[in-house]
Amino acid sequence: MRDPLPRVQRGLAAALRDRRTQLSAAAFVLTALACYLYVLVGNINNYDNIVCTPEGYGTGLRSGRWMLTLLGDTVGHAMGNFNLPLFNGLLGLAFLGLACQFLWRALHLQKPWQCAVLTAITAAWPAAASAMLFSFTVHYYLFAVLLAAVAVWMADRSGWGWLVGAALTLACSIGVYQAYFPLAAALLVLRLLQQCLDSETPWKTVALRALRFVGVLAAAMVVYFLLLQLCLRLYHETLTAYRGINNMGKLNFAELPQMLVRCVRCFYLLPKTGYAFLTNSRLIRWAMWASLLLSAVSLALAWRDRDWKKIVTVVLLLAALPIAANGIFIMAPETATHTLMTYGVVTLFYLPLIVGDGLRWRRDAVRRWVSLLTCLCLAGASAGYAWFCNGCYRTNYYSNEIMASYYTSMLTRARSMEGYTPDLEIVFVGQYVEDPTLCDLWSGTPFIMGGRSTASVQINEYGRLRMIVMSTGMGTRYATDDELAQYADSIAAAPNYPADGCMWIEDGKLFIRLCDPSTVYYY
């Protein structure tokens, strides 16, 4: 048997010498520094991040993420799943950088500038920026992006071994985070579109490749569900009902047309409709319109194929692209779409690269102008998202500072009460704070994404008790139902915090009334 190591070494050396690899890597490093340096060293916490401090990897198997549980338990056994933003973030970015290398290879981009701008927009996309706020699990999520990119690259290679490998790799990616399935599906649609626009590629080749890609996607989903059921049995767990996880994949066919329309609207009309905080500045919206316009102009000026089968196929693929990219609407129709779930939509910016690359231009001057505008469009969008995520991180930083100060002031006041002793338990009554003295200057800014919190929101998020421990070193808890019944008269007589009289000592406990205990608040 021949030793494969020399062949691997030669291939790696050739890849490192490739100008596309070098420019893509440089673009990734610059974009990552511009976008994520602040969050890597800023010790920024949101509702989940503070709860998973100092240790944790998030909700795994009960949310259908069997691969996350397997990875988390393995790493936890080896070295612990500690929430270390710099280490976890750098590891995650290394995975994302490798994913970008596989992405442009999977899409067969030939020009270095194309690889660079594709890498930049992928690195700056809000789904990655949002993941960085969850530093306890960011390295797992971005590893899943790498698996999805590798699966697409493998799916386009000849041979049954690559086909099986692609399905298994994609199943593992979905097992870490299900929302990366639409990313893989959209990339495969783009690859088919690229081949269909190539006049030298026969329609039959495109059709056979389409069957292969559909087979990979279907097989990956089947493997995912089979392994999910196996892991649920082995761990004696059941799926949570949170955000409809236990109903994932169950379609209401009466609502399917509405879902498909929403998929299309939230892709081709995304600059107008907007969702999941993807379009929070005019620069980004302009770049999105420009991306769509450049794709249309490229098709109008350069496509000369008169094969009706190819024409129909291109139309179908352009219709399938938004459905694939926004597949999370169909996979989990009951859940609100978090920014983390939108990585498939980044293909909107890939579209002009694929369309322009797949066509045979007759006039080089026109091609050069379209290429220049495409480069400027994606570079501008990347810069816009870098500005956006830095604003979100800075907003979250000041929210943390305000909360630390707020709770320090609250507990200092509590410890200053007459009769206070260190053995008193501090017990909160109610979970909602409405304090008119709380000033939140960042709440009116456009810096909003899934995972970031302003002070006016963070004060009522479920991580309050852990935030208090981390910022003041003091333990607190909420009143139990029995305590609410036992001290009902005292609770009813007290005003809400921060009014005078909101704190009192009774039976060895220091109570702080935040609100009427019957008040329900959904953050």
Short mmCIF file of C-alpha atoms in Angstrom, two decimals:
data_model
loop_
_atom_site.label_atom_id
_atom_site.label_comp_id
_atom_site.label_asym_id
_atom_site.label_seq_id
_atom_site.Cartn_x
_atom_site.Cartn_y
_atom_site.Cartn_z
CA MET A 1 0.00 0.00 0.00
CA ARG A 2 1.37 3.39 -0.99
CA ASP A 3 2.04 5.87 1.78
CA PRO A 4 -0.51 8.73 1.41
CA LEU A 5 1.55 11.15 3.50
CA PRO A 6 3.80 12.46 0.65
CA ARG A 7 0.73 13.09 -1.48
CA VAL A 8 -0.94 15.01 1.35
CA GLN A 9 2.23 17.04 1.91
CA ARG A 10 2.48 17.96 -1.77
CA GLY A 11 -1.18 18.94 -1.87
CA LEU A 12 -0.85 21.09 1.25
CA ALA A 13 2.29 22.77 -0.08
CA ALA A 14 0.55 23.55 -3.38
CA ALA A 15 -2.47 24.95 -1.53
CA LEU A 16 -0.30 27.21 0.60
CA ARG A 17 1.48 28.55 -2.48
CA ASP A 18 -1.84 29.25 -4.19
CA ARG A 19 -2.45 32.99 -4.48
CA ARG A 20 -6.14 32.41 -3.73
CA THR A 21 -5.30 30.73 -0.42
CA GLN A 22 -2.97 33.53 0.58
CA LEU A 23 -5.36 36.36 -0.26
CA SER A 24 -8.30 34.58 1.34
CA ALA A 25 -6.30 34.02 4.54
CA ALA A 26 -5.20 37.66 4.61
CA ALA A 27 -8.77 38.84 4.10
CA PHE A 28 -9.95 36.59 6.91
CA VAL A 29 -7.35 37.82 9.39
CA LEU A 30 -8.08 41.48 8.64
CA THR A 31 -11.85 40.99 8.82
CA ALA A 32 -11.66 38.95 12.01
CA LEU A 33 -9.50 41.59 13.68
CA ALA A 34 -11.85 44.38 12.63
CA CYS A 35 -14.95 42.49 13.75
CA TYR A 36 -13.98 40.45 16.77
CA LEU A 37 -10.94 41.88 18.57
CA TYR A 38 -13.25 43.81 20.91
CA VAL A 39 -15.32 40.79 21.95
CA LEU A 40 -12.30 38.50 22.28
CA VAL A 41 -10.75 40.63 25.03
CA GLY A 42 -13.76 42.53 26.34
CA ASN A 43 -15.22 39.97 28.82
CA ILE A 44 -18.72 40.59 27.46
CA ASN A 45 -21.68 38.61 28.78
CA ASN A 46 -25.27 38.11 27.70
CA TYR A 47 -28.07 36.06 29.27
CA ASP A 48 -26.70 32.64 28.22
CA ASN A 49 -23.03 33.49 28.49
CA ILE A 50 -23.24 34.53 32.13
CA VAL A 51 -25.20 31.39 33.05
CA CYS A 52 -22.52 29.23 31.40
CA THR A 53 -19.76 30.92 33.40
CA PRO A 54 -17.42 29.54 34.55
CA GLU A 55 -18.33 26.28 32.83
CA GLY A 56 -20.81 24.79 30.35
CA TYR A 57 -21.36 24.23 26.65
CA GLY A 58 -25.06 25.00 26.40
CA THR A 59 -28.13 22.93 25.65
CA GLY A 60 -27.17 19.87 23.65
CA LEU A 61 -29.16 16.68 23.19
CA ARG A 62 -32.45 18.00 24.57
CA SER A 63 -32.40 20.59 21.78
CA GLY A 64 -31.65 17.98 19.14
CA ARG A 65 -27.91 18.73 19.14
CA TRP A 66 -26.56 15.25 19.76
CA MET A 67 -23.16 16.03 18.25
CA LEU A 68 -22.78 19.04 20.54
CA THR A 69 -23.40 16.79 23.54
CA LEU A 70 -20.86 14.22 22.31
CA LEU A 71 -18.24 16.90 21.65
CA GLY A 72 -18.98 18.79 24.86
CA ASP A 73 -18.85 15.69 27.04
CA THR A 74 -15.62 14.53 25.40
CA VAL A 75 -13.90 17.89 25.80
CA GLY A 76 -15.31 18.23 29.29
CA HIS A 77 -13.79 14.90 30.28
CA ALA A 78 -10.43 15.87 28.77
CA MET A 79 -10.04 19.47 29.96
CA GLY A 80 -13.39 20.94 31.01
CA ASN A 81 -15.79 23.21 29.10
CA PHE A 82 -14.74 26.50 30.62
CA ASN A 83 -16.03 29.79 29.28
CA LEU A 84 -12.76 31.35 28.11
CA PRO A 85 -13.62 34.03 25.52
CA LEU A 86 -10.14 34.55 24.08
CA PHE A 87 -9.24 30.85 23.80
CA ASN A 88 -12.66 29.66 22.61
CA GLY A 89 -13.04 32.62 20.27
CA LEU A 90 -9.65 32.17 18.62
CA LEU A 91 -10.28 28.44 18.21
CA GLY A 92 -13.67 29.17 16.68
CA LEU A 93 -12.18 31.73 14.30
CA ALA A 94 -9.56 29.19 13.23
CA PHE A 95 -12.41 26.82 12.31
CA LEU A 96 -14.22 29.62 10.46
CA GLY A 97 -11.05 30.56 8.56
CA LEU A 98 -10.66 26.94 7.42
CA ALA A 99 -14.34 26.88 6.46
CA CYS A 100 -13.78 29.88 4.17
CA GLN A 101 -10.96 28.01 2.43
CA PHE A 102 -13.29 25.10 1.73
CA LEU A 103 -16.11 27.41 0.65
CA TRP A 104 -14.33 29.05 -2.26
CA ARG A 105 -12.92 25.70 -3.29
CA ALA A 106 -16.37 24.12 -3.17
CA LEU A 107 -17.68 26.92 -5.40
CA HIS A 108 -14.67 26.63 -7.75
CA LEU A 109 -13.81 30.33 -7.66
CA GLN A 110 -10.75 31.01 -9.79
CA LYS A 111 -9.81 34.62 -9.12
CA PRO A 112 -7.99 35.61 -5.91
CA TRP A 113 -10.12 38.71 -5.38
CA GLN A 114 -13.28 36.57 -5.49
CA CYS A 115 -11.92 34.29 -2.78
CA ALA A 116 -10.93 37.29 -0.66
CA VAL A 117 -14.29 39.07 -0.73
CA LEU A 118 -16.21 35.83 -0.22
CA THR A 119 -14.05 35.16 2.84
CA ALA A 120 -14.53 38.69 4.17
CA ILE A 121 -18.33 38.68 3.96
CA THR A 122 -18.48 35.15 5.43
CA ALA A 123 -16.29 36.15 8.37
CA ALA A 124 -18.24 39.36 9.04
CA TRP A 125 -21.73 37.88 8.64
CA PRO A 126 -23.98 38.54 11.70
CA ALA A 127 -24.49 34.82 12.35
CA ALA A 128 -20.78 34.56 13.17
CA ALA A 129 -20.82 37.87 15.06
CA SER A 130 -23.74 36.67 17.16
CA ALA A 131 -22.02 33.34 17.85
CA MET A 132 -19.06 35.25 19.31
CA LEU A 133 -21.33 36.55 22.08
CA PHE A 134 -21.84 32.95 23.21
CA SER A 135 -18.19 32.36 24.02
CA PHE A 136 -18.92 29.20 25.99
CA THR A 137 -19.96 27.40 22.78
CA VAL A 138 -18.69 29.54 19.89
CA HIS A 139 -15.89 27.08 19.03
CA TYR A 140 -18.43 24.26 18.69
CA TYR A 141 -20.77 26.33 16.50
CA LEU A 142 -18.03 27.53 14.17
CA PHE A 143 -16.68 23.98 13.99
CA ALA A 144 -20.14 23.04 12.70
CA VAL A 145 -19.79 25.72 9.99
CA LEU A 146 -16.49 24.10 9.01
CA LEU A 147 -18.19 20.69 8.82
CA ALA A 148 -20.93 22.13 6.59
CA ALA A 149 -18.35 23.68 4.24
CA VAL A 150 -16.34 20.44 4.09
CA ALA A 151 -19.53 18.49 3.36
CA VAL A 152 -20.34 20.74 0.38
CA TRP A 153 -16.77 20.41 -0.91
CA MET A 154 -16.96 16.62 -0.60
CA ALA A 155 -20.40 16.41 -2.24
CA ASP A 156 -19.02 17.90 -5.46
CA ARG A 157 -16.28 15.30 -5.79
CA SER A 158 -16.64 12.07 -7.77
CA GLY A 159 -17.01 8.69 -6.09
CA TRP A 160 -19.31 6.97 -3.63
CA GLY A 161 -16.82 7.45 -0.82
CA TRP A 162 -17.04 11.23 -1.11
CA LEU A 163 -20.84 11.01 -1.29
CA VAL A 164 -21.08 8.99 1.92
CA GLY A 165 -18.48 11.19 3.61
CA ALA A 166 -20.42 14.34 2.66
CA ALA A 167 -23.67 12.97 4.12
CA LEU A 168 -22.02 11.91 7.38
CA THR A 169 -20.11 15.18 7.74
CA LEU A 170 -23.22 17.25 7.14
CA ALA A 171 -25.18 15.12 9.63
CA CYS A 172 -22.53 15.91 12.26
CA SER A 173 -22.76 19.62 11.43
CA ILE A 174 -26.53 19.56 11.90
CA GLY A 175 -25.98 17.61 15.12
CA VAL A 176 -24.07 20.58 16.53
CA TYR A 177 -26.52 23.24 15.30
CA GLN A 178 -29.43 22.48 12.99
CA ALA A 179 -29.50 25.95 11.41
CA TYR A 180 -26.36 25.21 9.35
CA PHE A 181 -28.26 22.76 7.15
CA PRO A 182 -29.70 25.69 5.11
CA LEU A 183 -26.17 27.01 4.56
CA ALA A 184 -25.09 23.70 3.02
CA ALA A 185 -28.27 23.45 0.94
CA ALA A 186 -27.88 27.00 -0.41
CA LEU A 187 -24.23 26.39 -1.32
CA LEU A 188 -25.17 23.28 -3.29
CA VAL A 189 -27.85 25.25 -5.13
CA LEU A 190 -25.26 27.89 -6.02
CA ARG A 191 -22.89 25.24 -7.32
CA LEU A 192 -25.63 23.86 -9.57
CA LEU A 193 -26.44 27.37 -10.79
CA GLN A 194 -22.78 27.96 -11.59
CA GLN A 195 -22.62 24.78 -13.67
CA CYS A 196 -25.90 25.49 -15.40
CA LEU A 197 -24.70 28.94 -16.50
CA ASP A 198 -21.56 27.41 -18.01
CA SER A 199 -22.30 26.88 -21.69
CA GLU A 200 -19.74 24.08 -21.88
CA THR A 201 -21.46 21.97 -19.22
CA PRO A 202 -24.24 19.74 -20.66
CA TRP A 203 -27.65 19.91 -19.04
CA LYS A 204 -27.53 16.18 -18.31
CA THR A 205 -24.41 16.70 -16.18
CA VAL A 206 -26.21 19.38 -14.17
CA ALA A 207 -29.27 17.15 -13.74
CA LEU A 208 -27.20 14.21 -12.49
CA ARG A 209 -25.27 16.47 -10.15
CA ALA A 210 -28.57 17.82 -8.80
CA LEU A 211 -29.73 14.29 -7.99
CA ARG A 212 -26.43 13.67 -6.23
CA PHE A 213 -26.76 16.82 -4.13
CA VAL A 214 -30.38 16.07 -3.19
CA GLY A 215 -29.26 12.60 -2.17
CA VAL A 216 -26.55 14.05 0.08
CA LEU A 217 -28.98 16.43 1.78
CA ALA A 218 -31.62 13.73 2.27
CA ALA A 219 -29.11 11.18 3.54
CA ALA A 220 -27.60 13.71 5.96
CA MET A 221 -31.01 14.50 7.42
CA VAL A 222 -31.89 10.79 7.75
CA VAL A 223 -28.57 10.06 9.49
CA TYR A 224 -29.09 13.07 11.76
CA PHE A 225 -32.51 11.88 12.93
CA LEU A 226 -31.38 8.26 13.34
CA LEU A 227 -28.41 9.27 15.49
CA LEU A 228 -30.60 11.73 17.40
CA GLN A 229 -33.02 8.95 18.35
CA LEU A 230 -30.14 6.67 19.29
CA CYS A 231 -28.54 9.30 21.53
CA LEU A 232 -31.88 10.12 23.17
CA ARG A 233 -32.25 6.46 24.10
CA LEU A 234 -28.68 6.10 25.33
CA TYR A 235 -28.86 9.26 27.44
CA HIS A 236 -32.49 8.63 28.54
CA GLU A 237 -33.48 12.13 27.42
CA THR A 238 -36.43 13.67 25.57
CA LEU A 239 -36.53 16.70 23.30
CA THR A 240 -37.53 19.98 24.88
CA ALA A 241 -40.64 21.83 23.73
CA TYR A 242 -38.71 25.13 23.84
CA ARG A 243 -39.13 27.01 20.55
CA GLY A 244 -40.82 23.95 19.04
CA ILE A 245 -37.65 21.80 19.04
CA ASN A 246 -39.68 18.65 19.64
CA ASN A 247 -41.71 19.38 16.48
CA MET A 248 -38.75 20.13 14.21
CA GLY A 249 -39.32 18.71 10.72
CA LYS A 250 -43.06 18.27 11.21
CA LEU A 251 -44.71 20.23 8.41
CA ASN A 252 -48.15 21.73 8.30
CA PHE A 253 -48.72 21.50 4.55
CA ALA A 254 -51.54 24.05 4.71
CA GLU A 255 -48.97 26.63 5.82
CA LEU A 256 -46.27 25.56 3.34
CA PRO A 257 -47.16 28.10 0.59
CA GLN A 258 -46.97 30.92 3.12
CA MET A 259 -43.59 29.64 4.33
CA LEU A 260 -42.23 29.49 0.78
CA VAL A 261 -43.37 33.03 0.07
CA ARG A 262 -41.69 34.18 3.27
CA CYS A 263 -38.46 32.43 2.25
CA VAL A 264 -38.42 34.29 -1.08
CA ARG A 265 -39.38 37.66 0.43
CA CYS A 266 -36.69 37.37 3.11
CA PHE A 267 -34.03 36.81 0.47
CA TYR A 268 -34.70 38.75 -2.73
CA LEU A 269 -36.47 41.54 -0.81
CA LEU A 270 -34.32 41.30 2.31
CA PRO A 271 -33.11 44.93 2.14
CA LYS A 272 -36.76 46.00 2.34
CA THR A 273 -38.29 43.35 4.60
CA GLY A 274 -35.33 42.72 6.91
CA TYR A 275 -35.33 40.13 9.65
CA ALA A 276 -33.06 38.81 12.40
CA PHE A 277 -31.25 42.20 12.45
CA LEU A 278 -29.42 41.61 9.15
CA THR A 279 -30.12 45.03 7.62
CA ASN A 280 -29.52 47.59 10.36
CA SER A 281 -27.70 50.22 8.29
CA ARG A 282 -28.23 51.91 4.93
CA LEU A 283 -24.77 50.82 3.76
CA ILE A 284 -25.69 47.16 4.25
CA ARG A 285 -29.07 47.58 2.56
CA TRP A 286 -27.46 49.35 -0.39
CA ALA A 287 -24.89 46.56 -0.68
CA MET A 288 -27.67 43.96 -0.72
CA TRP A 289 -29.57 45.77 -3.47
CA ALA A 290 -26.31 46.14 -5.40
CA SER A 291 -25.58 42.43 -5.05
CA LEU A 292 -28.97 41.51 -6.47
CA LEU A 293 -28.71 44.12 -9.23
CA LEU A 294 -25.23 42.97 -10.28
CA SER A 295 -26.46 39.39 -10.48
CA ALA A 296 -29.37 40.43 -12.69
CA VAL A 297 -27.16 42.63 -14.90
CA SER A 298 -24.66 39.79 -15.33
CA LEU A 299 -27.40 37.43 -16.45
CA ALA A 300 -28.84 40.03 -18.82
CA LEU A 301 -25.52 40.95 -20.45
CA ALA A 302 -23.60 37.71 -20.58
CA TRP A 303 -25.96 34.75 -20.71
CA ARG A 304 -26.40 33.60 -24.28
CA ASP A 305 -27.47 29.98 -23.75
CA ARG A 306 -30.63 29.10 -25.72
CA ASP A 307 -31.12 25.58 -24.36
CA TRP A 308 -34.66 25.68 -22.97
CA LYS A 309 -33.85 22.98 -20.43
CA LYS A 310 -31.06 25.09 -19.03
CA ILE A 311 -33.24 28.21 -19.00
CA VAL A 312 -35.93 26.40 -17.02
CA THR A 313 -33.31 24.94 -14.68
CA VAL A 314 -31.74 28.34 -13.98
CA VAL A 315 -35.17 29.77 -13.13
CA LEU A 316 -35.89 26.84 -10.82
CA LEU A 317 -32.51 27.17 -9.12
CA LEU A 318 -33.00 30.91 -8.59
CA ALA A 319 -36.35 30.06 -7.01
CA ALA A 320 -34.83 27.28 -4.90
CA LEU A 321 -31.96 29.42 -3.58
CA PRO A 322 -34.02 31.54 -1.13
CA ILE A 323 -35.93 28.46 0.03
CA ALA A 324 -32.67 26.68 0.76
CA ALA A 325 -31.04 29.72 2.39
CA ASN A 326 -34.06 30.35 4.63
CA GLY A 327 -34.79 26.69 5.19
CA ILE A 328 -34.96 27.30 8.93
CA PHE A 329 -38.45 28.75 8.37
CA ILE A 330 -39.56 25.30 7.21
CA MET A 331 -37.41 23.24 9.58
CA ALA A 332 -38.62 25.05 12.71
CA PRO A 333 -41.76 27.05 11.82
CA GLU A 334 -42.71 27.63 15.47
CA THR A 335 -39.52 29.44 16.46
CA ALA A 336 -38.56 33.07 16.10
CA THR A 337 -35.53 33.31 13.82
CA HIS A 338 -32.42 34.15 15.82
CA THR A 339 -29.46 35.85 14.13
CA LEU A 340 -27.46 32.64 14.71
CA MET A 341 -29.84 30.84 12.34
CA THR A 342 -29.20 33.02 9.30
CA TYR A 343 -25.87 31.79 7.92
CA GLY A 344 -27.56 30.48 4.79
CA VAL A 345 -28.62 34.00 3.83
CA VAL A 346 -24.99 35.04 3.32
CA THR A 347 -25.34 33.36 -0.10
CA LEU A 348 -27.18 36.50 -1.23
CA PHE A 349 -23.73 38.09 -1.41
CA TYR A 350 -22.22 35.00 -3.06
CA LEU A 351 -24.75 35.24 -5.90
CA PRO A 352 -23.01 37.90 -8.07
CA LEU A 353 -19.71 36.01 -7.69
CA ILE A 354 -21.28 32.78 -8.88
CA VAL A 355 -23.27 34.32 -11.71
CA GLY A 356 -20.35 36.39 -12.97
CA ASP A 357 -17.96 33.45 -12.70
CA GLY A 358 -20.24 30.96 -14.44
CA LEU A 359 -20.85 33.06 -17.56
CA ARG A 360 -18.68 33.52 -20.64
CA TRP A 361 -18.37 37.27 -21.19
CA ARG A 362 -18.00 38.60 -24.73
CA ARG A 363 -16.68 42.01 -23.75
CA ASP A 364 -13.83 42.12 -21.26
CA ALA A 365 -14.41 45.78 -20.40
CA VAL A 366 -17.95 45.07 -19.17
CA ARG A 367 -16.75 42.02 -17.24
CA ARG A 368 -14.05 44.06 -15.53
CA TRP A 369 -16.51 46.77 -14.48
CA VAL A 370 -18.98 44.21 -13.12
CA SER A 371 -16.13 42.50 -11.26
CA LEU A 372 -14.96 45.80 -9.76
CA LEU A 373 -18.46 46.73 -8.62
CA THR A 374 -18.98 43.25 -7.14
CA CYS A 375 -15.73 43.54 -5.24
CA LEU A 376 -16.68 46.97 -3.89
CA CYS A 377 -20.17 45.72 -3.00
CA LEU A 378 -18.95 42.80 -0.89
CA ALA A 379 -16.10 44.79 0.64
CA GLY A 380 -18.56 47.55 1.59
CA ALA A 381 -20.95 45.03 3.13
CA SER A 382 -18.10 43.48 5.11
CA ALA A 383 -17.06 46.90 6.41
CA GLY A 384 -20.69 47.67 7.28
CA TYR A 385 -21.02 44.48 9.28
CA ALA A 386 -17.68 45.09 11.04
CA TRP A 387 -19.01 48.50 12.14
CA PHE A 388 -22.30 46.90 13.16
CA CYS A 389 -20.91 44.08 15.31
CA ASN A 390 -18.47 46.41 17.08
CA GLY A 391 -21.42 48.62 17.99
CA CYS A 392 -23.32 45.59 19.31
CA TYR A 393 -20.38 44.49 21.42
CA ARG A 394 -19.89 47.97 22.85
CA THR A 395 -23.60 48.15 23.67
CA ASN A 396 -23.37 44.84 25.50
CA TYR A 397 -20.22 45.95 27.34
CA TYR A 398 -21.96 49.02 28.78
CA SER A 399 -25.00 46.90 29.65
CA ASN A 400 -22.74 44.65 31.73
CA GLU A 401 -21.15 47.67 33.41
CA ILE A 402 -24.55 49.18 34.22
CA MET A 403 -25.85 45.89 35.60
CA ALA A 404 -22.78 45.35 37.78
CA SER A 405 -23.16 48.86 39.17
CA TYR A 406 -26.93 48.47 39.59
CA TYR A 407 -26.75 45.23 41.56
CA THR A 408 -23.79 46.43 43.61
CA SER A 409 -25.81 49.48 44.62
CA MET A 410 -28.88 47.32 45.40
CA LEU A 411 -26.99 44.89 47.62
CA THR A 412 -24.97 47.66 49.30
CA ARG A 413 -28.27 49.22 50.27
CA ALA A 414 -29.52 45.85 51.52
CA ARG A 415 -26.41 45.25 53.64
CA SER A 416 -26.74 48.75 55.11
CA MET A 417 -30.17 47.99 56.60
CA GLU A 418 -30.60 48.05 60.34
CA GLY A 419 -30.45 44.52 61.68
CA TYR A 420 -28.49 43.09 58.75
CA THR A 421 -26.17 40.20 59.56
CA PRO A 422 -24.00 38.16 57.17
CA ASP A 423 -26.05 35.00 57.76
CA LEU A 424 -29.24 36.50 56.27
CA GLU A 425 -30.45 35.02 52.98
CA ILE A 426 -31.20 37.62 50.32
CA VAL A 427 -34.48 36.68 48.63
CA PHE A 428 -36.06 38.39 45.62
CA VAL A 429 -39.82 38.66 45.37
CA GLY A 430 -40.88 38.75 41.71
CA GLN A 431 -38.59 38.65 38.69
CA TYR A 432 -39.39 41.85 36.80
CA VAL A 433 -37.75 45.21 37.46
CA GLU A 434 -39.24 48.43 36.15
CA ASP A 435 -37.00 51.17 37.42
CA PRO A 436 -37.62 54.66 35.95
CA THR A 437 -34.21 55.79 37.25
CA LEU A 438 -32.37 53.33 34.96
CA CYS A 439 -30.91 55.28 32.04
CA ASP A 440 -29.92 53.27 28.97
CA LEU A 441 -28.32 55.48 26.32
CA TRP A 442 -27.63 52.58 23.92
CA SER A 443 -31.19 51.28 23.68
CA GLY A 444 -32.07 53.61 20.80
CA THR A 445 -29.06 52.75 18.61
CA PRO A 446 -29.17 50.45 15.56
CA PHE A 447 -26.81 48.00 17.22
CA ILE A 448 -29.20 45.10 17.69
CA MET A 449 -28.52 41.44 16.98
CA GLY A 450 -29.52 38.13 18.50
CA GLY A 451 -27.50 37.63 21.67
CA ARG A 452 -26.68 41.24 22.47
CA SER A 453 -28.50 42.97 25.34
CA THR A 454 -29.07 46.56 26.36
CA ALA A 455 -29.24 47.38 30.05
CA SER A 456 -33.02 47.93 29.94
CA VAL A 457 -33.42 44.35 28.65
CA GLN A 458 -30.57 42.68 30.51
CA ILE A 459 -31.94 43.75 33.89
CA ASN A 460 -34.82 41.29 33.40
CA GLU A 461 -33.05 38.40 31.70
CA TYR A 462 -32.96 34.97 33.27
CA GLY A 463 -29.23 35.16 34.11
CA ARG A 464 -29.79 37.74 36.87
CA LEU A 465 -28.72 35.55 39.80
CA ARG A 466 -25.51 34.48 38.08
CA MET A 467 -24.81 38.08 37.05
CA ILE A 468 -25.12 39.14 40.69
CA VAL A 469 -22.72 36.45 41.85
CA MET A 470 -20.18 37.35 39.16
CA SER A 471 -20.37 41.11 39.72
CA THR A 472 -20.75 41.28 43.52
CA GLY A 473 -19.66 37.89 44.85
CA MET A 474 -22.96 37.53 46.74
CA GLY A 475 -25.50 34.75 46.43
CA THR A 476 -29.21 35.51 46.06
CA ARG A 477 -32.32 33.53 45.17
CA TYR A 478 -36.00 33.93 44.32
CA ALA A 479 -38.78 33.34 46.82
CA THR A 480 -40.41 29.92 46.63
CA ASP A 481 -44.16 29.44 46.23
CA ASP A 482 -44.41 28.47 49.89
CA GLU A 483 -42.62 31.65 50.91
CA LEU A 484 -44.87 33.77 48.71
CA ALA A 485 -47.87 32.30 50.49
CA GLN A 486 -46.32 32.51 53.97
CA TYR A 487 -45.26 36.17 53.65
CA ALA A 488 -48.13 37.35 51.45
CA ASP A 489 -49.14 40.17 53.80
CA SER A 490 -45.61 41.61 54.03
CA ILE A 491 -45.15 41.29 50.26
CA ALA A 492 -48.44 43.07 49.56
CA ALA A 493 -47.53 45.95 51.89
CA ALA A 494 -44.11 46.56 50.34
CA PRO A 495 -43.56 48.76 47.27
CA ASN A 496 -41.45 47.73 44.27
CA TYR A 497 -37.71 48.35 44.15
CA PRO A 498 -36.17 50.97 44.38
CA ALA A 499 -38.86 52.70 46.45
CA ASP A 500 -38.33 53.15 50.18
CA GLY A 501 -39.64 50.15 52.09
CA CYS A 502 -39.04 47.62 49.31
CA MET A 503 -36.58 45.74 51.56
CA TRP A 504 -37.36 44.14 54.92
CA ILE A 505 -35.97 41.48 57.23
CA GLU A 506 -38.22 38.68 58.40
CA ASP A 507 -37.49 35.25 59.88
CA GLY A 508 -33.79 35.33 59.09
CA LYS A 509 -34.27 36.45 55.48
CA LEU A 510 -33.77 39.77 53.76
CA PHE A 511 -36.53 40.23 51.18
CA ILE A 512 -36.29 42.59 48.20
CA ARG A 513 -39.54 43.11 46.33
CA LEU A 514 -38.83 43.65 42.62
CA CYS A 515 -42.46 43.48 41.50
CA ASP A 516 -45.79 41.84 42.24
CA PRO A 517 -44.95 38.11 42.20
CA SER A 518 -47.86 37.43 39.84
CA THR A 519 -46.26 39.60 37.12
CA VAL A 520 -45.09 37.52 34.16
CA TYR A 521 -42.34 38.92 31.92
CA TYR A 522 -41.04 37.37 28.71
CA TYR A 523 -37.61 38.64 27.72
#
